mmCIF file of C-alpha atoms in Angstrom:
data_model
loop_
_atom_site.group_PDB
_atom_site.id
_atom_site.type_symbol
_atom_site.label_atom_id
_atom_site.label_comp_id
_atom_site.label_asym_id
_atom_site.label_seq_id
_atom_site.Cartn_x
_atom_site.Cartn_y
_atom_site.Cartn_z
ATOM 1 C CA UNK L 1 3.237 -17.024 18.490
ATOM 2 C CA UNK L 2 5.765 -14.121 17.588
ATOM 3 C CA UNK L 3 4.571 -10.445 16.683
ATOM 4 C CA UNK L 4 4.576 -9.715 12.629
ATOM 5 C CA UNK L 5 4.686 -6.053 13.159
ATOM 6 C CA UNK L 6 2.461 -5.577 10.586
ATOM 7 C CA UNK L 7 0.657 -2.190 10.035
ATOM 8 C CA UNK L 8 1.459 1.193 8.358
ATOM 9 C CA UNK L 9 4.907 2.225 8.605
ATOM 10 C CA UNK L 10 4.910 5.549 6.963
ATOM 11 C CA UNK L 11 1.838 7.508 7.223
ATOM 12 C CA UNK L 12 0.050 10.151 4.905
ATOM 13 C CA UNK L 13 1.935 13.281 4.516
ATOM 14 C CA UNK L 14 5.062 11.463 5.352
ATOM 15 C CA UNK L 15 8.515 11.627 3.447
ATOM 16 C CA UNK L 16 9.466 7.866 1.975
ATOM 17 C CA UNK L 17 12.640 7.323 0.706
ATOM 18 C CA UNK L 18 13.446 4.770 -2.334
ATOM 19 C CA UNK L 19 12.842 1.507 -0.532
ATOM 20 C CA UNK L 20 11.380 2.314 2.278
ATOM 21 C CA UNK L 21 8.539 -0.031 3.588
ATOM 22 C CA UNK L 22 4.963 1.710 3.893
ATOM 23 C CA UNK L 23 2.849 -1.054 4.737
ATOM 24 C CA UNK L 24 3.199 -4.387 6.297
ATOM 25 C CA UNK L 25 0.075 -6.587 5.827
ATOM 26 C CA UNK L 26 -1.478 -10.414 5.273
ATOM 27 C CA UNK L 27 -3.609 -9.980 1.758
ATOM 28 C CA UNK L 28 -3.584 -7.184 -0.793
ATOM 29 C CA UNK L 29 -5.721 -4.772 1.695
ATOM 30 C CA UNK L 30 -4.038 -1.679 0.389
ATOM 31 C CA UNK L 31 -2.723 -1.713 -3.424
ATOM 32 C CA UNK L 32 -0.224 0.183 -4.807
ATOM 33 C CA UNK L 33 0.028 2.964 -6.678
ATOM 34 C CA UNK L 34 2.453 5.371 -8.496
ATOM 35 C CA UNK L 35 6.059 4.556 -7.402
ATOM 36 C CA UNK L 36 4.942 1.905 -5.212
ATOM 37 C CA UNK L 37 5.480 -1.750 -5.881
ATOM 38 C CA UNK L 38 4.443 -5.167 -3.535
ATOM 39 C CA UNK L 39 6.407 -7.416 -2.403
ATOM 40 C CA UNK L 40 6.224 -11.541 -1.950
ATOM 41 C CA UNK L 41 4.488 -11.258 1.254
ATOM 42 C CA UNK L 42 2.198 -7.888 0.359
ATOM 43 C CA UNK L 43 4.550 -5.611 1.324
ATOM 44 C CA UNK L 44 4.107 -2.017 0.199
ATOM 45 C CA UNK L 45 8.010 -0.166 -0.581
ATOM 46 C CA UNK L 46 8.604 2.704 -2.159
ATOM 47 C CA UNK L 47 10.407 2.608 -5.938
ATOM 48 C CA UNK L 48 11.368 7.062 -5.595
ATOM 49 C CA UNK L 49 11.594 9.338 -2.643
ATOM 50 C CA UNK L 50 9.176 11.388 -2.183
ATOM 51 C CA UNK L 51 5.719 12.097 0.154
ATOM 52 C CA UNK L 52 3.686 9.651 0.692
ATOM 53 C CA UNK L 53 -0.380 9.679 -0.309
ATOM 54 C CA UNK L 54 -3.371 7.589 0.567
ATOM 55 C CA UNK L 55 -6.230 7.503 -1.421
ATOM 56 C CA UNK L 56 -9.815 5.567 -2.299
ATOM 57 C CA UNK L 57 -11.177 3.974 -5.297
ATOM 58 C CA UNK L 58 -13.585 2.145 -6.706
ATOM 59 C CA UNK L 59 -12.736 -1.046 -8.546
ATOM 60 C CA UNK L 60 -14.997 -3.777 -10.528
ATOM 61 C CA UNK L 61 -14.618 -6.998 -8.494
ATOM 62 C CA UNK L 62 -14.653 -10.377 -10.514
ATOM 63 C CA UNK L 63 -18.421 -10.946 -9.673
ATOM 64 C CA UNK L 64 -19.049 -7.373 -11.410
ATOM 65 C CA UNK L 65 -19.838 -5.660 -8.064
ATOM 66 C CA UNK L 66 -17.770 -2.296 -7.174
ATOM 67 C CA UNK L 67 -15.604 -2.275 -4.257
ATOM 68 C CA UNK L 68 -13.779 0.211 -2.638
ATOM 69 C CA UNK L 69 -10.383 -0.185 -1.983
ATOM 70 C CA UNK L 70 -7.341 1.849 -0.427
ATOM 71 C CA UNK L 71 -4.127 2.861 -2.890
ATOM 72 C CA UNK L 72 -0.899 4.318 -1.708
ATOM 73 C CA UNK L 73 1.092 6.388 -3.619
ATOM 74 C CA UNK L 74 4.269 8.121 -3.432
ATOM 75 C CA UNK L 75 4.369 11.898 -4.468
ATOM 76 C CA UNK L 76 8.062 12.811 -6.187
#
């Protein structure tokens, strides 16, 4: 089969201008944040220019158990 290319694109620290891609994956892995958005295929693009920041948080799953979970956001 082909190579999807799929990874980070644009790493912490690193300028992003307005629709740049950030990450490339299968499944919601990473979520967005501030002046990110997702695309059809869970694609992570940024919505303003500006640095890019990756951070941790915890989040109630549906069965009421907390998770951890990685959120990019995009600095102005």
């Amino acid at each position: 089969s082909n190579p999807k290319y799929l990874g980070t694109k644009v790493h912490d620290g690193q300028r992003a201008q307005i629709g740049s891609i950030i990450v490339r994956q299968r499944g919601s892995k990473i979520l967005p944040g501030k002046n990110v958005r997702m695309g059809r295929d869970h694609t992570l693009y940024a919505v303003k220019d500006g640095v890019v920041k990756f951070a941790v948080t915890r989040k109630t799953s549906f069965n009421n158990r907390v998770v951890r979970k990685n959120i990019v956001h995009v600095v102005v």
